[in-house]
Coordinates of C-alpha atoms and ligand atoms in Angstrom, one line a residue:
Chain A
M1 CA 156.6 139.1 112.3
T2 CA 152.8 138.8 112.4
A3 CA 151.1 135.4 112.0
V4 CA 149.7 136.4 108.6
K5 CA 153.2 137.6 107.4
Q6 CA 154.7 134.3 108.5
L7 CA 152.0 132.3 106.8
V8 CA 152.2 134.1 103.5
K9 CA 156.0 134.0 103.5
G10 CA 155.9 130.2 104.1
L11 CA 153.4 129.7 101.3
A12 CA 155.5 131.9 98.9
E13 CA 158.5 129.8 99.7
Q14 CA 156.6 126.6 99.1
H15 CA 154.9 127.6 95.9
G16 CA 157.4 130.1 94.4
R17 CA 157.2 133.8 93.8
N18 CA 155.6 134.0 90.4
E19 CA 152.1 134.7 89.0
E20 CA 151.3 131.0 88.8
S21 CA 151.7 130.7 92.5
L22 CA 149.1 133.3 93.3
L23 CA 146.1 130.9 93.3
P24 CA 147.9 128.2 95.3
I25 CA 149.0 130.8 97.9
L26 CA 145.5 132.2 98.2
Q27 CA 144.2 128.6 98.6
G28 CA 146.8 128.0 101.3
I29 CA 145.7 131.1 103.2
V30 CA 142.1 130.0 103.1
S31 CA 142.9 126.5 104.2
Q32 CA 144.6 128.0 107.3
E33 CA 142.4 131.0 108.1
Q34 CA 139.2 130.2 106.3
H35 CA 139.4 133.6 104.6
I36 CA 141.8 136.1 103.0
S37 CA 142.0 139.3 105.1
E38 CA 143.1 142.6 103.6
D39 CA 146.4 142.3 105.5
A40 CA 146.9 138.9 103.9
M41 CA 146.3 140.3 100.4
V42 CA 148.7 143.2 100.9
E43 CA 151.3 140.7 102.2
V44 CA 150.8 138.4 99.2
A45 CA 151.2 141.4 96.8
R46 CA 154.4 142.3 98.5
E47 CA 155.8 138.8 98.5
L48 CA 155.0 138.3 94.8
N49 CA 155.8 141.8 93.8
I50 CA 152.5 142.4 92.1
S51 CA 149.8 145.0 92.8
A52 CA 147.4 144.5 95.7
A53 CA 144.6 145.2 93.2
Q54 CA 145.6 142.1 91.2
V55 CA 145.5 140.0 94.3
Y56 CA 142.2 141.5 95.3
G57 CA 140.8 140.9 91.8
T58 CA 141.8 137.3 91.8
A59 CA 140.7 136.7 95.4
T60 CA 137.2 138.0 94.8
F61 CA 136.6 136.0 91.6
Y62 CA 136.5 132.5 93.0
S63 CA 133.7 131.2 95.1
F64 CA 136.0 129.1 97.4
L65 CA 138.2 132.1 98.2
H66 CA 136.5 134.2 100.8
T67 CA 137.4 137.7 101.8
K68 CA 135.1 137.8 104.9
P69 CA 135.8 135.6 108.0
L70 CA 134.1 132.2 108.0
G71 CA 133.7 129.4 110.5
K72 CA 136.2 126.7 111.0
F73 CA 134.0 124.2 109.2
V74 CA 132.5 125.6 106.0
I75 CA 129.4 123.6 105.0
R76 CA 128.5 124.0 101.3
V77 CA 125.2 122.4 100.3
C78 CA 124.6 121.8 96.6
K79 CA 121.6 123.7 95.3
T80 CA 121.8 122.6 91.7
I81 CA 118.8 120.8 90.1
T82 CA 119.3 117.1 90.9
C83 CA 120.1 117.8 94.5
M84 CA 117.2 120.2 94.6
M85 CA 114.9 117.4 93.3
H86 CA 116.2 115.1 95.9
G87 CA 115.5 117.3 98.9
K88 CA 118.3 119.8 99.4
N89 CA 115.8 122.3 101.0
Q90 CA 115.1 119.8 103.7
I91 CA 118.8 119.4 104.3
I92 CA 119.3 123.1 104.6
K93 CA 116.4 123.4 107.0
E94 CA 117.8 120.7 109.1
L95 CA 121.2 122.3 109.2
E96 CA 119.7 125.6 110.1
T97 CA 117.8 124.0 113.0
V98 CA 120.8 122.0 114.3
L99 CA 123.2 124.9 114.0
K100 CA 120.7 127.6 115.0
I101 CA 121.7 129.8 112.1
N102 CA 120.3 130.8 108.8
L103 CA 121.8 130.1 105.4
G104 CA 124.8 132.4 104.9
E105 CA 125.6 132.7 108.6
T106 CA 128.3 131.5 111.0
T107 CA 127.6 130.0 114.4
H108 CA 128.4 132.3 117.4
D109 CA 131.3 130.0 118.5
G110 CA 132.8 130.5 115.0
K111 CA 132.7 126.7 114.3
F112 CA 130.3 126.4 111.4
T113 CA 129.3 128.5 108.4
L114 CA 126.4 127.4 106.2
L115 CA 126.5 128.1 102.5
E116 CA 125.0 126.9 99.3
T117 CA 127.1 126.1 96.2
N118 CA 126.6 124.9 92.7
C119 CA 126.9 121.3 91.4
L120 CA 129.5 119.3 93.4
G121 CA 129.7 116.5 90.8
Q122 CA 127.9 114.1 93.1
C123 CA 124.5 114.3 91.4
H124 CA 123.8 110.6 91.3
K125 CA 124.1 110.6 95.1
G126 CA 122.3 113.8 95.9
P127 CA 121.6 115.6 98.1
A128 CA 125.3 116.4 98.6
M129 CA 127.4 118.8 100.5
L130 CA 131.0 119.6 101.3
I131 CA 132.3 120.3 104.8
N132 CA 135.6 122.0 104.0
D133 CA 136.9 119.6 101.4
K134 CA 135.1 116.4 102.4
P135 CA 132.1 115.4 100.5
Y136 CA 129.0 113.9 102.1
T137 CA 126.3 112.4 99.9
Q138 CA 122.9 110.8 100.0
L139 CA 122.0 113.1 102.8
T140 CA 118.9 112.7 105.0
P141 CA 118.0 115.0 107.9
E142 CA 119.1 112.2 110.3
K143 CA 122.4 111.8 108.6
V144 CA 123.0 115.5 108.7
R145 CA 122.4 115.6 112.5
E146 CA 124.9 112.8 113.0
I147 CA 127.5 114.4 110.8
I148 CA 127.3 117.7 112.7
M149 CA 127.4 115.8 116.0
M150 CA 130.5 114.1 114.9
Y151 CA 132.2 117.4 114.0
R152 CA 131.2 118.9 117.4
H153 CA 132.7 115.8 119.2
E154 CA 135.9 115.9 117.2
E155 CA 136.2 119.6 118.2
V156 CA 135.9 118.7 121.9
R157 CA 138.4 115.9 121.6
A158 CA 140.9 118.0 119.7
N159 CA 140.8 120.6 122.6
Chain B
M1 CA 114.1 94.5 85.2
K2 CA 113.2 95.8 81.8
K3 CA 114.8 94.3 78.7
K4 CA 118.1 96.1 78.2
H5 CA 118.7 97.5 74.7
L6 CA 121.9 99.4 75.2
Q7 CA 125.1 97.5 75.5
R8 CA 127.2 98.5 78.5
L9 CA 130.8 98.8 77.6
D10 CA 133.9 98.4 79.7
L11 CA 136.7 100.1 77.9
I12 CA 137.5 103.1 80.1
F13 CA 137.0 101.5 83.5
K14 CA 138.6 98.2 82.6
N15 CA 141.2 97.3 85.1
E16 CA 144.3 97.1 83.0
H17 CA 147.8 98.4 83.7
D18 CA 149.9 98.7 80.5
T19 CA 151.2 102.2 80.7
E20 CA 154.8 101.0 80.2
A21 CA 154.0 98.8 77.2
I22 CA 151.8 101.6 75.7
L23 CA 154.5 104.2 76.1
E24 CA 157.2 101.9 74.7
K25 CA 155.0 101.0 71.7
T26 CA 154.0 104.5 70.8
F27 CA 157.4 106.1 71.4
K28 CA 158.9 103.7 68.8
R29 CA 156.5 104.9 66.2
S30 CA 156.7 108.1 64.3
N31 CA 154.6 111.1 65.5
D32 CA 152.7 111.0 62.2
D33 CA 151.7 107.4 62.7
V34 CA 150.4 107.9 66.2
I35 CA 148.5 111.0 65.2
N36 CA 147.0 109.2 62.2
D37 CA 145.8 106.5 64.5
L38 CA 144.1 109.0 66.7
I39 CA 142.5 110.7 63.7
S40 CA 141.4 107.5 62.1
S41 CA 139.9 106.3 65.4
G42 CA 137.5 109.2 65.1
L43 CA 138.0 110.3 68.7
K44 CA 136.6 113.7 69.4
G45 CA 136.9 115.8 72.6
R46 CA 134.7 114.6 75.4
G47 CA 134.6 118.0 77.2
G48 CA 131.7 119.2 75.1
A49 CA 133.0 120.9 72.1
G50 CA 133.9 117.8 70.2
F51 CA 137.1 118.9 68.4
P52 CA 139.0 115.9 66.8
T53 CA 141.7 115.0 69.2
G54 CA 144.3 113.8 66.7
L55 CA 144.0 117.1 64.8
K56 CA 144.5 119.1 68.0
W57 CA 147.7 117.2 68.8
K58 CA 148.9 117.6 65.3
L59 CA 148.3 121.4 65.3
A60 CA 150.3 121.7 68.6
S61 CA 153.1 119.5 67.3
E62 CA 153.6 121.7 64.3
E63 CA 154.2 124.8 66.4
E64 CA 157.9 125.6 66.5
T65 CA 158.3 126.6 70.1
E66 CA 160.6 125.1 72.7
V67 CA 158.2 125.3 75.6
K68 CA 154.8 123.6 75.3
Y69 CA 152.2 122.2 77.7
V70 CA 149.7 119.4 78.1
I71 CA 146.8 120.1 80.3
C72 CA 144.1 117.7 81.5
N73 CA 140.9 119.6 82.1
A74 CA 139.4 118.1 85.3
D75 CA 137.2 121.1 86.1
E76 CA 134.0 119.1 85.5
G77 CA 131.6 121.8 86.6
E78 CA 128.6 121.2 84.2
P79 CA 125.6 120.4 86.3
G80 CA 124.8 116.7 86.1
T81 CA 128.4 115.6 85.1
F82 CA 130.4 113.5 87.4
K83 CA 132.2 111.0 85.2
D84 CA 135.6 112.7 85.2
R85 CA 135.7 112.3 89.0
E86 CA 135.1 108.6 88.6
I87 CA 137.7 108.2 85.8
L88 CA 140.3 110.1 87.9
S89 CA 139.6 108.0 90.9
S90 CA 139.6 104.6 89.3
V91 CA 141.9 104.8 86.3
P92 CA 144.1 107.8 86.7
H93 CA 147.0 105.9 85.1
K94 CA 145.2 105.9 81.7
V95 CA 144.8 109.7 81.8
L96 CA 148.5 110.1 82.7
A97 CA 149.6 107.7 79.9
G98 CA 147.5 109.8 77.4
M99 CA 149.2 112.9 78.6
A100 CA 152.7 111.4 78.3
V101 CA 152.1 110.3 74.7
C102 CA 150.7 113.7 73.9
A103 CA 153.7 115.4 75.5
R104 CA 156.0 113.2 73.5
I105 CA 154.3 114.1 70.2
I106 CA 154.0 117.8 70.7
G107 CA 157.3 118.1 72.5
A108 CA 156.1 119.2 76.0
K109 CA 158.0 118.5 79.2
K110 CA 155.4 119.6 81.6
G111 CA 151.8 118.7 82.1
F112 CA 149.0 119.8 84.5
I113 CA 145.8 118.4 85.8
Y114 CA 143.5 121.3 86.5
L115 CA 141.4 119.7 89.3
R116 CA 138.3 121.5 90.4
G117 CA 138.4 122.7 94.0
E118 CA 135.3 120.6 94.8
Y119 CA 137.4 117.5 94.1
L120 CA 140.2 118.4 96.5
F121 CA 139.5 115.2 98.3
L122 CA 140.8 113.3 95.3
K123 CA 144.2 115.0 95.4
P124 CA 146.0 112.5 97.8
Q125 CA 145.2 109.5 95.7
L126 CA 145.9 111.4 92.5
L127 CA 149.3 112.4 93.8
E128 CA 150.1 108.8 94.6
A129 CA 149.2 107.8 91.0
I130 CA 151.4 110.7 89.7
D131 CA 154.4 109.6 91.9
K132 CA 154.2 106.1 90.5
F133 CA 153.9 107.4 87.0
H134 CA 156.9 109.6 87.5
S135 CA 159.0 106.7 88.7
L136 CA 158.1 104.8 85.5
L137 CA 159.0 107.8 83.4
D138 CA 162.4 108.0 85.2
E139 CA 163.0 104.3 84.5
M140 CA 162.2 104.9 80.9
K141 CA 164.3 108.1 80.8
V142 CA 161.3 110.2 79.7
D143 CA 161.6 113.9 80.5
F144 CA 158.0 114.7 81.5
R145 CA 156.4 115.8 84.7
V146 CA 152.8 116.3 85.8
E147 CA 151.5 118.6 88.5
I148 CA 148.1 119.2 89.9
F149 CA 146.7 122.7 89.8
L150 CA 143.7 123.2 92.0
G151 CA 140.7 125.3 91.0
S152 CA 138.7 127.3 93.5
G153 CA 135.0 127.0 92.7
A154 CA 134.4 128.7 89.4
Y155 CA 132.5 126.9 86.6
I156 CA 133.9 129.2 83.9
C157 CA 137.4 128.0 84.6
G158 CA 136.4 124.8 82.7
E159 CA 136.5 127.0 79.6
E160 CA 140.0 126.4 78.3
S161 CA 141.2 130.0 78.0
A162 CA 139.7 131.0 81.4
L163 CA 141.5 127.9 82.8
F164 CA 144.8 129.3 81.5
E165 CA 144.1 132.7 83.0
S166 CA 143.3 131.0 86.3
M167 CA 146.5 129.1 86.3
E168 CA 148.3 132.3 85.6
G169 CA 146.9 133.8 88.8
K170 CA 144.2 135.9 87.2
R171 CA 140.5 136.1 87.3
G172 CA 139.0 133.2 85.3
E173 CA 137.9 135.4 82.4
P174 CA 137.9 133.8 78.9
R175 CA 140.2 135.2 76.2
N176 CA 139.3 136.1 72.7
K177 CA 139.8 133.3 70.1
P178 CA 141.8 133.1 68.0
P179 CA 144.5 132.5 68.9
F180 CA 143.6 129.0 69.9
P181 CA 145.4 127.1 72.7
T182 CA 147.4 124.9 70.3
A183 CA 149.1 128.2 69.2
Q184 CA 148.9 130.2 72.4
G185 CA 147.6 128.6 75.5
Y186 CA 149.0 128.5 79.0
K187 CA 151.5 131.3 79.4
D188 CA 150.9 132.0 75.7
K189 CA 152.7 128.8 74.8
P190 CA 151.3 126.1 72.5
T191 CA 149.1 124.0 74.7
V192 CA 147.0 120.9 74.2
I193 CA 144.1 120.9 76.6
N194 CA 142.0 117.8 76.7
N195 CA 139.1 116.5 78.9
V196 CA 139.9 113.7 81.3
E197 CA 137.8 111.2 79.4
T198 CA 139.3 112.1 76.1
L199 CA 142.8 111.3 77.5
A200 CA 141.6 108.1 78.9
H201 CA 140.2 107.0 75.5
T202 CA 143.6 107.6 73.9
Y203 CA 144.9 104.8 76.2
S204 CA 142.5 102.3 74.7
I205 CA 143.2 103.5 71.2
F206 CA 146.9 103.1 71.7
K207 CA 146.4 99.7 73.3
Y208 CA 143.8 98.1 71.0
G209 CA 144.3 100.1 67.8
P210 CA 142.0 102.7 66.2
E211 CA 139.7 100.2 64.5
K212 CA 138.2 98.8 67.7
F213 CA 137.3 102.4 68.8
R214 CA 136.0 103.3 65.3
D215 CA 133.8 100.2 65.2
L216 CA 131.8 101.6 68.0
G217 CA 129.4 104.5 67.4
I218 CA 128.0 106.0 64.3
Q219 CA 129.1 108.4 61.5
D220 CA 130.7 111.5 63.2
S221 CA 130.3 110.1 66.7
R222 CA 132.7 107.2 67.2
G223 CA 133.7 105.1 70.1
S224 CA 132.2 104.9 73.5
K225 CA 131.1 107.7 75.8
V226 CA 130.8 107.9 79.5
F227 CA 127.4 109.2 80.7
S228 CA 126.5 110.7 84.0
V229 CA 122.9 109.7 84.6
S230 CA 120.9 111.5 87.3
G231 CA 117.5 112.9 88.2
D232 CA 114.3 110.7 88.1
T233 CA 116.0 107.4 87.5
P234 CA 116.0 104.2 89.5
V235 CA 119.6 103.6 88.5
P236 CA 121.6 106.9 88.8
G237 CA 125.3 106.6 88.1
I238 CA 128.0 106.4 85.5
Y239 CA 127.6 104.3 82.4
E240 CA 129.9 103.7 79.4
L241 CA 127.7 103.3 76.3
E242 CA 128.1 103.3 72.6
F243 CA 128.0 106.7 71.1
G244 CA 125.2 107.6 68.8
M245 CA 122.4 106.0 70.7
S246 CA 118.8 106.9 70.4
L247 CA 117.4 108.9 73.3
Q248 CA 114.3 106.7 73.3
K249 CA 116.5 103.6 74.0
F250 CA 118.3 105.5 76.7
V251 CA 115.0 106.5 78.4
D252 CA 113.7 102.9 78.1
D253 CA 116.8 101.7 79.9
F254 CA 117.4 104.4 82.5
A255 CA 114.2 106.4 83.2
D256 CA 111.4 105.4 85.7
G257 CA 108.8 104.9 83.1
D258 CA 107.3 108.4 83.5
A259 CA 110.0 110.6 81.9
K260 CA 108.7 113.8 80.4
A261 CA 112.0 115.3 79.4
V262 CA 115.7 114.7 79.4
Q263 CA 118.2 117.5 79.7
V264 CA 121.1 116.4 77.5
G265 CA 124.5 118.1 78.2
G266 CA 123.7 119.9 81.5
A267 CA 122.5 123.4 82.0
S268 CA 124.3 124.5 78.8
G269 CA 122.7 121.6 76.9
F270 CA 119.3 120.9 75.4
C271 CA 116.0 119.8 76.9
V272 CA 114.3 117.1 74.9
P273 CA 110.6 116.5 75.5
R274 CA 109.0 113.1 75.4
K275 CA 107.6 113.5 71.9
R276 CA 111.1 113.9 70.5
F277 CA 112.8 111.0 72.3
D278 CA 112.6 108.7 69.3
K279 CA 113.9 111.4 66.9
T280 CA 116.9 112.3 68.9
V281 CA 120.3 110.8 68.7
I282 CA 123.1 111.4 71.2
G283 CA 126.2 112.3 69.3
Y284 CA 127.9 115.2 67.5
Q285 CA 126.0 117.1 64.8
G286 CA 126.9 115.7 61.5
K287 CA 125.0 113.9 58.8
L288 CA 122.7 112.3 61.3
R289 CA 119.0 112.1 60.7
G290 CA 116.7 113.7 63.2
T291 CA 118.4 115.8 65.9
S292 CA 121.7 115.0 67.2
L293 CA 122.9 116.4 70.4
P294 CA 126.5 116.6 71.6
T295 CA 127.0 116.1 75.3
G296 CA 129.7 116.1 77.8
G297 CA 127.8 113.2 79.2
S298 CA 125.3 114.8 81.5
M299 CA 121.9 113.2 81.2
M300 CA 119.3 114.5 83.6
I301 CA 115.9 112.8 83.6
F302 CA 112.7 114.6 84.7
N303 CA 109.4 112.8 85.3
S304 CA 106.0 114.2 85.1
S305 CA 106.0 115.3 88.7
R306 CA 108.6 117.9 88.0
S307 CA 108.0 121.6 87.2
M308 CA 110.1 122.6 84.1
Y309 CA 109.8 126.1 85.3
N310 CA 111.7 125.2 88.4
V311 CA 114.3 123.4 86.3
L312 CA 114.8 126.4 84.0
H313 CA 114.9 128.7 87.0
N314 CA 117.6 126.6 88.6
Y315 CA 119.7 126.7 85.4
L316 CA 119.3 130.4 85.0
D317 CA 120.3 131.0 88.7
F318 CA 123.4 128.9 87.9
F319 CA 124.3 131.0 84.9
V320 CA 123.8 134.3 86.7
E321 CA 126.2 133.2 89.4
E322 CA 128.7 131.6 87.1
S323 CA 128.9 134.2 84.4
C324 CA 132.3 135.8 84.7
G325 CA 130.7 139.2 84.1
Q326 CA 133.3 140.2 81.5
C327 CA 130.9 140.8 78.6
T328 CA 127.6 142.6 78.8
P329 CA 125.4 140.3 76.7
C330 CA 126.1 137.5 79.2
R331 CA 126.3 139.4 82.4
V332 CA 123.1 141.4 81.9
G333 CA 121.4 138.8 79.6
T334 CA 121.5 136.0 82.2
Q335 CA 120.0 138.3 84.8
Q336 CA 117.3 139.6 82.5
L337 CA 116.3 136.1 81.5
L338 CA 115.9 135.1 85.1
L339 CA 113.9 138.2 86.0
G340 CA 111.9 137.8 82.9
V341 CA 110.7 134.2 83.5
E342 CA 109.9 135.2 87.1
A343 CA 107.8 138.2 85.9
V344 CA 105.9 136.0 83.4
K345 CA 105.3 133.4 86.2
K346 CA 103.9 136.1 88.5
G347 CA 101.7 137.5 85.8
E348 CA 103.6 140.8 85.7
Q349 CA 104.4 140.2 82.1
P350 CA 102.2 138.7 79.3
S351 CA 103.0 135.3 78.0
S352 CA 104.2 136.9 74.7
Y353 CA 107.1 138.3 76.8
L354 CA 108.6 134.8 76.6
D355 CA 109.2 135.3 72.9
K356 CA 111.2 138.4 73.6
L357 CA 113.2 136.5 76.1
M358 CA 113.9 133.9 73.6
D359 CA 115.1 136.6 71.2
L360 CA 117.4 137.8 73.9
A361 CA 118.8 134.4 74.5
E362 CA 119.4 134.0 70.8
A363 CA 121.1 137.4 70.6
M364 CA 123.4 136.1 73.4
R365 CA 124.3 133.1 71.3
I366 CA 125.8 135.5 68.7
T367 CA 127.2 138.3 70.8
A368 CA 128.5 136.6 74.0
K369 CA 132.3 136.2 74.2
C370 CA 132.5 132.6 75.2
G371 CA 130.7 129.3 75.3
L372 CA 128.9 130.0 78.6
G373 CA 126.9 133.0 77.4
Q374 CA 126.5 131.5 73.9
S375 CA 124.9 128.3 75.1
V376 CA 122.4 129.7 77.6
A377 CA 120.0 129.8 74.7
N378 CA 120.3 126.0 74.4
S379 CA 118.4 125.2 77.6
F380 CA 116.4 128.4 77.6
S381 CA 114.8 128.1 74.2
S382 CA 114.4 124.3 74.4
I383 CA 112.6 124.5 77.7
V384 CA 110.5 127.5 77.0
E385 CA 109.4 126.3 73.6
N386 CA 108.5 122.8 74.7
F387 CA 106.9 123.6 78.1
K388 CA 105.4 127.0 77.6
E389 CA 102.3 126.4 79.7
E390 CA 104.5 125.5 82.6
M391 CA 106.3 128.8 82.3
I392 CA 103.1 130.7 82.5
Y393 CA 100.7 128.9 84.9
Ligands
LIG1 C1 131.6 127.5 80.1 C2 132.5 126.3 79.7 C3 132.8 125.3 80.6 C4 133.6 124.2 80.3 N1 133.9 123.3 81.2 C5 134.7 122.2 80.9 C6 135.0 121.3 81.8 O1 134.7 121.3 83.0 N2 135.8 120.2 81.4 C7 136.2 120.1 80.1 O2 136.9 119.1 79.8 N3 135.9 121.0 79.2 C8 135.1 122.0 79.5 N4 134.8 123.0 78.6 C9 135.4 122.8 77.2 C10 136.8 123.3 77.2 O3 136.8 124.7 76.9 C11 137.6 122.6 76.1 O4 136.9 122.6 74.9 C12 137.9 121.2 76.4 O5 138.6 121.1 77.7 C13 138.8 120.6 75.4 O6 139.0 119.2 75.6 P1 138.4 118.1 74.6 O7 138.8 118.4 73.2 O8 139.1 116.8 75.1 O9 137.0 118.0 74.9 C14 134.0 124.1 78.9 C15 133.7 125.1 78.0 C16 132.9 126.1 78.4 C17 132.5 127.1 77.3
LIG2 S1 130.0 134.9 77.8 FE1 129.7 135.2 80.0 S2 131.2 133.8 80.9 FE2 131.8 134.1 78.8 S3 133.2 135.9 78.8 FE3 131.2 136.7 78.5 S4 130.5 137.2 80.6 FE4 132.2 135.8 80.8
LIG3 S1 123.4 118.6 91.3 FE1 124.1 118.5 93.4 S2 126.0 117.5 93.1 FE2 125.4 117.8 91.0

């Protein structure tokens, strides 16, 4: 059995094989693989006995479900008004410099992807961003450099 | 510090743990009594639409169906709103208690908290609170269970029928109404869906009685309200204040002395310019004098250094991205409004074009299928009308 098959089967067993489990299963795939491949979609359709088109329709609707490969750490910087007023452009610039990529891109080593997103519900502490599911608030360029350094170190240690 | 006019309240965030006593007390009373308390408290939904909570529970209780659901709407996606996150992280037990009472009244055995994906980090602590709550229910022999359902980054899923679709594994596309959720909600079963804050308020109402709640606020806007204050303010944060306050008083307390506008209710709310601060009341539309503005609690303050064109542009960008694309007036309308204000700014269209755009926004109010498309005109017209020069030059 391929890794994707294994993963989807495990998720279907955990969440159940009904329509209500579709979103949790897709979320589970993203948290493991950072994106939902076509193979994974076909596999989910087979497990839940629904059409691949329905899986595709749902998977492409939600901004946190990606159908293209992303880095291991997905950085989402809030671009909504209060974060913008408090300097989110500077934060993006700093991230672009530190990661040597442009907004929307993934680093060559596949570690980081830099994206923008809408209001994160941290407006009183803007600028704010998420790295995977962890929020970081009251960002400054210095703070951003430290955070990225920390993630790089953790990576090294984990290996 | 300036003199403070507005009284800070401490009902919702008060550290009190009486879930057991509240459940025992309300379970002994008849459904009608409990519902009447809710109705007479004057509590209205805090998610934006302001539907009377007691009436909503009553409608669902009258449905003769075996399976029903209670859902807590924790999708909190309106720009500038962050109070539900704070309520769920500091007093989740109050929200759960409200859900349990609602479940008992309408006859539901299952509840869900629809938590936005951006708040995934809250899930572990929320699960802990739910575990504790389930143990209490077991001790009390109450047949009710709550699960967390996680969203995945879509503002529209805060709209109740889109939320049900999303839970059913579909794209988050709003349904036609009627039928309303109390008749056909999640999985087409009668469903009560309430905002996080609404449910937390029911806890205080059950504990202290409806009078204490009703004594706060004015006319159609009773009780306290949790406000999320952001933008040009020295004191950004979350504040519980009496409902029905004047915007002028709010600005005196929270702005930096240079406020030129306040956006009340987020991107889908209204922009109030300085000259109207003293004529504006924050509450539901009713018999209030001046203008009253309902709000999910988002209060964004802009001082004179801000370009209102940039503010509007940011909101439109948000709507273009978050429109579910299901109906044409909203899908195409949001894009045309964005292109339109850009064209006027660049001088490619005359300033009179703004009037046409306002007509388009108003047409969306009538023709769009759900609240998202219908409320784009709120911010659009109120910003364009009040800050026309900034849109042009
Ligand atoms: C586009 C849109 C987004 C919404 N987002 C939310 C939300 O994030 N949270 C919420 O409680 N209500 C939201 N609502 C309102 C819900 O549809 C619903 O009215 C509310 O959850 C009912 O609860 P209440 O009566 O306690 O306010 C939204 C409505 C629309 C049209
Ligand atoms: S108004 Fe907009 S968000 Fe609502 S159903 Fe139509 S396209 Fe979707
Ligand atoms: S505007 Fe950035 S978190 Fe809300």
